[in-house]
XYZ file of N, CA, C and O in Angstrom:
536
model
N -8.120 -3.748 -13.988
C -8.862 -2.691 -13.345
C -8.163 -1.366 -13.645
O -6.986 -1.207 -13.330
N -8.832 -0.410 -14.245
C -8.189 0.870 -14.552
C -7.877 1.633 -13.272
O -8.511 1.440 -12.252
N -6.889 2.488 -13.347
C -6.531 3.266 -12.172
C -6.593 4.739 -12.504
O -6.469 5.153 -13.644
N -6.826 5.523 -11.461
C -6.844 6.972 -11.629
C -5.402 7.459 -11.602
O -4.659 7.158 -10.676
N -4.977 8.161 -12.612
C -3.584 8.615 -12.635
C -3.320 9.673 -11.566
O -4.223 10.400 -11.174
N -2.092 9.689 -11.093
C -1.696 10.762 -10.182
C -1.742 12.072 -10.966
O -1.607 12.077 -12.183
N -1.912 13.126 -10.253
C -1.902 14.427 -10.920
C -0.531 14.611 -11.549
O 0.491 14.473 -10.896
N -0.514 14.838 -12.827
C 0.743 14.987 -13.539
C 0.841 16.398 -14.097
O -0.144 16.961 -14.557
N 1.989 16.950 -14.028
C 2.193 18.271 -14.610
C 3.552 18.311 -15.285
O 4.265 17.326 -15.331
N 3.883 19.443 -15.819
C 5.169 19.561 -16.512
C 6.335 19.377 -15.547
O 7.426 19.012 -15.970
N 6.094 19.578 -14.245
C 7.144 19.356 -13.245
C 7.548 17.896 -13.191
O 8.722 17.570 -13.034
N 6.551 16.999 -13.311
C 6.850 15.563 -13.340
C 7.722 15.240 -14.545
O 8.712 14.537 -14.440
N 7.321 15.740 -15.700
C 8.055 15.462 -16.933
C 9.487 16.010 -16.827
O 10.431 15.353 -17.232
N 9.634 17.198 -16.260
C 10.966 17.800 -16.123
C 11.833 16.968 -15.183
O 13.011 16.741 -15.456
N 11.228 16.491 -14.098
C 11.985 15.667 -13.150
C 12.418 14.352 -13.813
O 13.556 13.911 -13.657
N 11.518 13.740 -14.554
C 11.843 12.501 -15.271
C 12.955 12.784 -16.283
O 13.918 12.020 -16.402
N 12.820 13.892 -17.017
C 13.840 14.274 -18.004
C 15.209 14.409 -17.316
O 16.218 13.898 -17.812
N 15.249 15.085 -16.171
C 16.517 15.281 -15.456
C 17.120 13.955 -15.008
O 18.337 13.748 -15.116
N 16.286 13.047 -14.508
C 16.786 11.738 -14.061
C 17.347 10.953 -15.248
O 18.450 10.406 -15.172
N 16.592 10.909 -16.334
C 17.068 10.173 -17.513
C 18.332 10.808 -18.091
O 19.233 10.111 -18.562
N 18.408 12.132 -18.030
C 19.595 12.830 -18.537
C 20.831 12.489 -17.718
O 21.924 12.319 -18.273
N 20.663 12.378 -16.388
C 21.814 12.028 -15.541
C 22.287 10.605 -15.805
O 23.426 10.261 -15.497
N 21.414 9.801 -16.413
C 21.801 8.439 -16.791
C 22.444 8.394 -18.179
O 22.736 7.327 -18.700
N 22.627 9.576 -18.762
C 23.288 9.655 -20.063
C 22.344 9.510 -21.243
O 22.792 9.287 -22.367
N 21.059 9.627 -21.009
C 20.077 9.521 -22.091
C 19.608 10.910 -22.505
O 19.693 11.861 -21.736
N 19.116 11.026 -23.710
C 18.511 12.265 -24.176
C 17.038 11.964 -24.507
O 16.685 11.719 -25.665
N 16.175 11.979 -23.482
C 14.799 11.552 -23.680
C 13.930 12.605 -24.364
O 14.123 13.801 -24.193
N 12.972 12.111 -25.146
C 11.973 12.995 -25.749
C 10.813 13.145 -24.759
O 10.776 12.474 -23.720
N 9.851 14.012 -25.095
C 8.653 14.146 -24.259
C 7.927 12.815 -24.164
O 7.441 12.433 -23.111
N 7.851 12.113 -25.285
C 7.183 10.810 -25.302
C 7.900 9.825 -24.385
O 7.248 9.067 -23.651
N 9.243 9.831 -24.393
C 10.002 8.959 -23.494
C 9.644 9.244 -22.032
O 9.432 8.322 -21.248
N 9.566 10.511 -21.694
C 9.231 10.904 -20.324
C 7.816 10.456 -19.960
O 7.572 9.972 -18.847
N 6.888 10.594 -20.906
C 5.515 10.156 -20.654
C 5.440 8.646 -20.460
O 4.692 8.151 -19.610
N 6.225 7.913 -21.230
C 6.253 6.451 -21.099
C 6.821 6.047 -19.744
O 6.271 5.174 -19.063
N 7.910 6.677 -19.326
C 8.503 6.375 -18.017
C 7.490 6.684 -16.912
O 7.317 5.897 -15.967
N 6.789 7.806 -17.042
C 5.774 8.174 -16.050
C 4.687 7.105 -15.984
O 4.276 6.664 -14.895
N 4.208 6.650 -17.133
C 3.162 5.634 -17.186
C 3.638 4.312 -16.584
O 2.904 3.659 -15.831
N 4.861 3.922 -16.887
C 5.409 2.677 -16.340
C 5.520 2.770 -14.814
O 5.100 1.852 -14.092
N 6.034 3.872 -14.315
C 6.159 4.049 -12.864
C 4.792 4.031 -12.193
O 4.605 3.421 -11.134
N 3.828 4.673 -12.822
C 2.472 4.711 -12.288
C 1.856 3.310 -12.279
O 1.197 2.911 -11.315
N 2.092 2.553 -13.334
C 1.562 1.182 -13.411
C 2.180 0.289 -12.343
O 1.481 -0.492 -11.690
N 3.480 0.407 -12.156
C 4.174 -0.413 -11.156
C 3.697 -0.066 -9.748
O 3.416 -0.948 -8.933
N 3.570 1.221 -9.444
C 3.143 1.600 -8.101
C 1.676 1.235 -7.851
O 1.302 0.855 -6.739
N 0.847 1.293 -8.887
C -0.549 0.882 -8.742
C -0.627 -0.620 -8.490
O -1.358 -1.081 -7.610
N 0.149 -1.375 -9.255
C 0.162 -2.826 -9.046
C 0.640 -3.160 -7.645
O 0.105 -4.052 -6.978
N 1.640 -2.467 -7.178
C 2.153 -2.680 -5.826
C 1.069 -2.416 -4.779
O 0.884 -3.208 -3.849
N 0.356 -1.318 -4.921
C -0.725 -0.994 -3.978
C -1.799 -2.076 -4.015
O -2.323 -2.482 -2.970
N -2.119 -2.567 -5.210
C -3.133 -3.610 -5.345
C -2.674 -4.930 -4.736
O -3.459 -5.624 -4.073
N -1.410 -5.286 -4.928
C -0.899 -6.544 -4.367
C -0.843 -6.476 -2.846
O -1.255 -7.427 -2.165
N -0.365 -5.376 -2.308
C -0.333 -5.204 -0.854
C -1.751 -5.207 -0.290
O -2.036 -5.840 0.730
N -2.639 -4.499 -0.966
C -4.025 -4.425 -0.523
C -4.720 -5.772 -0.569
O -5.493 -6.115 0.330
N -4.452 -6.568 -1.591
C -5.064 -7.896 -1.703
C -4.606 -8.802 -0.561
O -5.419 -9.542 0.006
N -3.342 -8.725 -0.216
C -2.837 -9.526 0.906
C -3.498 -9.143 2.215
O -3.941 -10.005 2.989
N -3.580 -7.849 2.465
C -4.225 -7.383 3.696
C -5.708 -7.738 3.701
O -6.243 -8.189 4.717
N -6.376 -7.572 2.589
C -7.800 -7.887 2.501
C -8.047 -9.365 2.805
O -9.021 -9.712 3.491
N -7.175 -10.233 2.315
C -7.321 -11.662 2.587
C -7.239 -11.943 4.081
O -8.053 -12.702 4.628
N -6.290 -11.313 4.756
C -6.144 -11.505 6.204
C -7.382 -10.978 6.940
O -7.918 -11.651 7.823
N -7.852 -9.813 6.568
C -9.038 -9.227 7.214
C -10.263 -10.106 6.994
O -11.053 -10.339 7.926
N -10.432 -10.620 5.786
C -11.575 -11.496 5.506
C -11.512 -12.784 6.322
O -12.531 -13.265 6.814
N -10.322 -13.349 6.501
C -10.167 -14.552 7.317
C -10.509 -14.239 8.781
O -11.185 -15.028 9.447
N -10.063 -13.096 9.273
C -10.387 -12.708 10.653
C -11.906 -12.620 10.820
O -12.474 -13.154 11.783
N -12.575 -11.967 9.879
C -14.036 -11.828 9.971
C -14.713 -13.192 9.925
O -15.611 -13.475 10.722
N -14.286 -14.060 9.039
C -14.882 -15.384 8.913
C -14.650 -16.236 10.157
O -15.561 -16.928 10.618
N -13.445 -16.189 10.703
C -13.140 -16.995 11.905
C -13.916 -16.508 13.119
O -14.234 -17.294 14.004
N -14.192 -15.220 13.157
C -15.007 -14.681 14.257
C -16.506 -14.873 13.998
O -17.312 -14.535 14.835
N -16.817 -15.355 12.815
C -18.203 -15.583 12.391
C -19.053 -14.322 12.545
O -20.159 -14.352 13.067
N -18.502 -13.222 12.059
C -19.195 -11.942 12.127
C -19.684 -11.545 10.738
O -18.975 -11.720 9.754
N -20.893 -11.020 10.701
C -21.427 -10.493 9.442
C -20.629 -9.276 8.992
O -20.376 -9.086 7.818
N -20.288 -8.424 9.965
C -19.510 -7.212 9.681
C -18.393 -7.115 10.712
O -18.569 -7.491 11.867
N -17.270 -6.633 10.279
C -16.113 -6.509 11.160
C -15.640 -5.071 11.160
O -15.491 -4.449 10.105
N -15.410 -4.544 12.346
C -14.802 -3.227 12.474
C -13.379 -3.465 12.963
O -13.172 -4.119 13.978
N -12.424 -2.954 12.197
C -11.025 -3.258 12.488
C -10.148 -2.038 12.222
O -10.447 -1.230 11.350
N -9.071 -1.939 12.998
C -8.080 -0.884 12.797
C -6.774 -1.544 12.380
O -6.361 -2.541 12.972
N -6.151 -0.982 11.354
C -4.911 -1.539 10.809
C -3.823 -0.483 10.910
O -3.996 0.642 10.437
N -2.697 -0.849 11.525
C -1.538 0.029 11.559
C -0.694 -0.193 10.309
O -0.467 -1.337 9.914
N -0.269 0.876 9.690
C 0.494 0.781 8.446
C 1.769 1.608 8.577
O 1.760 2.702 9.142
N 2.855 1.076 8.031
C 4.121 1.785 8.057
C 4.837 1.534 6.740
O 4.492 0.622 6.000
N 5.807 2.339 6.436
C 6.621 2.143 5.238
C 6.772 3.431 4.463
O 5.862 4.257 4.403
N 7.934 3.596 3.868
C 8.225 4.851 3.173
C 7.383 5.025 1.918
O 6.987 6.138 1.584
N 7.091 3.932 1.196
C 6.248 4.078 -0.002
C 4.848 4.521 0.419
O 4.277 5.436 -0.172
N 4.307 3.889 1.458
C 2.980 4.255 1.967
C 2.963 5.731 2.384
O 2.019 6.454 2.106
N 4.020 6.155 3.048
C 4.068 7.518 3.576
C 4.369 8.570 2.508
O 3.838 9.676 2.558
N 5.237 8.247 1.545
C 5.778 9.282 0.662
C 5.249 9.281 -0.767
O 5.291 10.315 -1.423
N 4.781 8.149 -1.268
C 4.293 8.114 -2.649
C 2.997 8.907 -2.724
O 2.111 8.741 -1.888
N 2.847 9.761 -3.710
C 1.682 10.653 -3.748
C 0.331 9.961 -3.933
O -0.697 10.534 -3.574
N 0.293 8.736 -4.444
C -0.992 8.061 -4.712
C -1.129 6.698 -4.045
O -2.216 6.127 -4.054
N -0.049 6.164 -3.512
C -0.071 4.791 -3.002
C -1.122 4.593 -1.924
O -1.905 3.636 -1.970
N -1.160 5.491 -0.953
C -2.076 5.364 0.180
C -3.531 5.254 -0.271
O -4.260 4.342 0.142
N -3.947 6.169 -1.128
C -5.334 6.167 -1.603
C -5.650 4.896 -2.380
O -6.721 4.308 -2.210
N -4.752 4.474 -3.234
C -4.980 3.256 -4.022
C -5.033 2.022 -3.125
O -5.849 1.119 -3.320
N -4.144 1.967 -2.151
C -4.092 0.860 -1.200
C -5.398 0.786 -0.401
O -6.024 -0.271 -0.312
N -5.822 1.901 0.161
C -7.071 1.929 0.938
C -8.253 1.510 0.078
O -9.115 0.737 0.520
N -8.305 2.025 -1.136
C -9.439 1.753 -2.028
C -9.552 0.260 -2.336
O -10.643 -0.312 -2.240
N -8.443 -0.375 -2.671
C -8.514 -1.791 -3.037
C -8.825 -2.655 -1.824
O -9.577 -3.636 -1.924
N -8.280 -2.316 -0.659
C -8.593 -3.089 0.549
C -10.092 -3.011 0.832
O -10.745 -4.026 1.090
N -10.648 -1.822 0.745
C -12.087 -1.654 1.012
C -12.938 -2.359 -0.041
O -13.989 -2.918 0.287
N -12.509 -2.358 -1.291
C -13.255 -3.062 -2.338
C -13.270 -4.569 -2.098
O -14.262 -5.240 -2.375
N -12.169 -5.095 -1.569
C -12.044 -6.539 -1.374
C -12.569 -7.012 -0.018
O -12.583 -8.221 0.250
N -12.981 -6.090 0.837
C -13.531 -6.433 2.157
C -14.864 -5.704 2.350
O -14.983 -4.830 3.211
N -15.871 -6.062 1.566
C -17.122 -5.300 1.574
C -17.874 -5.324 2.903
O -18.675 -4.435 3.167
N -17.620 -6.309 3.754
C -18.342 -6.413 5.015
C -17.504 -5.930 6.197
O -17.736 -6.344 7.333
N -16.550 -5.066 5.917
C -15.641 -4.609 6.971
C -15.548 -3.088 6.985
O -15.546 -2.446 5.937
N -15.478 -2.562 8.190
C -15.260 -1.129 8.402
C -13.808 -0.998 8.867
O -13.483 -1.364 10.001
N -12.954 -0.506 7.986
C -11.517 -0.493 8.257
C -11.027 0.922 8.498
O -11.310 1.830 7.721
N -10.293 1.087 9.581
C -9.616 2.344 9.874
C -8.121 2.089 9.730
O -7.595 1.129 10.284
N -7.466 2.935 8.970
C -6.017 2.819 8.788
C -5.329 3.859 9.658
O -5.716 5.029 9.647
N -4.320 3.426 10.395
C -3.526 4.336 11.217
C -2.083 4.229 10.775
O -1.508 3.138 10.752
N -1.502 5.361 10.424
C -0.105 5.378 9.981
C 0.796 5.357 11.198
O 0.670 6.201 12.093
N 1.688 4.395 11.247
C 2.617 4.265 12.351
C 3.696 5.341 12.247
O 4.208 5.604 11.174
N 4.030 5.899 13.357
C 5.117 6.879 13.402
C 6.302 6.326 14.188
O 7.275 7.018 14.401
N 6.197 5.070 14.600
C 7.216 4.483 15.462
C 8.421 3.955 14.706
O 9.474 3.811 15.247
N 8.241 3.594 13.469
C 9.345 3.024 12.707
C 9.278 1.512 12.703
O 8.756 0.887 13.621
N 9.821 0.914 11.674
C 9.704 -0.535 11.493
C 10.499 -1.315 12.527
O 10.153 -2.444 12.849
N 11.538 -0.741 13.061
C 12.339 -1.444 14.067
C 11.526 -1.787 15.294
O 11.588 -2.901 15.814
N 10.725 -0.858 15.758
C 9.882 -1.121 16.930
C 8.796 -2.126 16.604
O 8.441 -2.962 17.420
N 8.253 -2.026 15.409
C 7.227 -2.994 15.002
C 7.783 -4.402 14.965
O 7.151 -5.348 15.441
N 8.974 -4.543 14.403
C 9.610 -5.859 14.337
C 9.901 -6.381 15.737
O 9.716 -7.574 16.021
N 10.327 -5.502 16.637
C 10.598 -5.911 18.016
C 9.317 -6.372 18.705
O 9.314 -7.375 19.432
N 8.224 -5.661 18.467
C 6.940 -6.032 19.069
C 6.485 -7.394 18.552
O 6.057 -8.258 19.321
N 6.583 -7.618 17.247
C 6.180 -8.904 16.669
C 7.041 -10.033 17.241
O 6.534 -11.096 17.588
N 8.338 -9.796 17.378
C 9.228 -10.812 17.937
C 8.861 -11.128 19.378
O 8.834 -12.299 19.780
N 8.542 -10.104 20.153
C 8.167 -10.308 21.548
C 6.884 -11.123 21.651
O 6.778 -12.054 22.460
N 5.905 -10.814 20.830
C 4.639 -11.559 20.840
C 4.877 -13.007 20.415
O 4.341 -13.939 21.031
N 5.693 -13.221 19.388
C 5.986 -14.576 18.915
C 6.683 -15.388 20.007
O 6.354 -16.562 20.230
N 7.630 -14.769 20.711
C 8.335 -15.468 21.794
C 7.370 -15.824 22.920
O 7.418 -16.929 23.474
N 6.485 -14.904 23.253
C 5.511 -15.151 24.317
C 4.568 -16.281 23.915
O 4.252 -17.153 24.716
N 4.130 -16.273 22.650
C 3.247 -17.340 22.163
C 3.971 -18.693 22.202
O 3.387 -19.701 22.577
N 5.239 -18.698 21.817
C 6.014 -19.946 21.825
C 6.186 -20.451 23.252
O 6.050 -21.648 23.504
N 6.432 -19.545 24.188
C 6.591 -19.928 25.596
C 5.282 -20.506 26.137
O 5.289 -21.487 26.893
N 4.169 -19.932 25.755
C 2.859 -20.442 26.197
C 2.611 -21.841 25.651
O 2.056 -22.689 26.332
N 3.027 -22.100 24.423
C 2.828 -23.416 23.810
C 3.681 -24.484 24.503
O 3.264 -25.618 24.659
N 4.880 -24.091 24.944
C 5.786 -25.035 25.602
C 5.222 -25.433 26.972
O 5.293 -26.589 27.360
N 4.654 -24.485 27.696
C 4.155 -24.759 29.043
C 2.827 -25.497 29.043
O 2.382 -25.973 30.058
N 2.175 -25.600 27.874
C 0.868 -26.287 27.823
C 1.028 -27.749 27.736
O 1.559 -28.534 27.341
């Protein structure tokens, strides 16, 4: 599946050149363009893989509820999601493409992963306690 490239300018190339130079390389313009393309391909693949996983979960939820259409809100966190210039859009796009019968709202978490992990642990412990008492 082709992807829309992030907006690229000479600033990107200069930044790539500076990074490669600090590694002791003397990159050409073509080298910088190749590094840019590789980074873009890797981040696009990452967005697609994350999106496919989420889409699978959303589709299972819709099927188990036996709903024709599902309206759902998803909380998202992570530095790549927050800081990468194209990841968010690519991630949203692929999730929506793979969940055609779902209306998905994405909410960016501002709480941090530590609180999310604590919440998941608390829910898991409560679920385990409920199973023991049954």
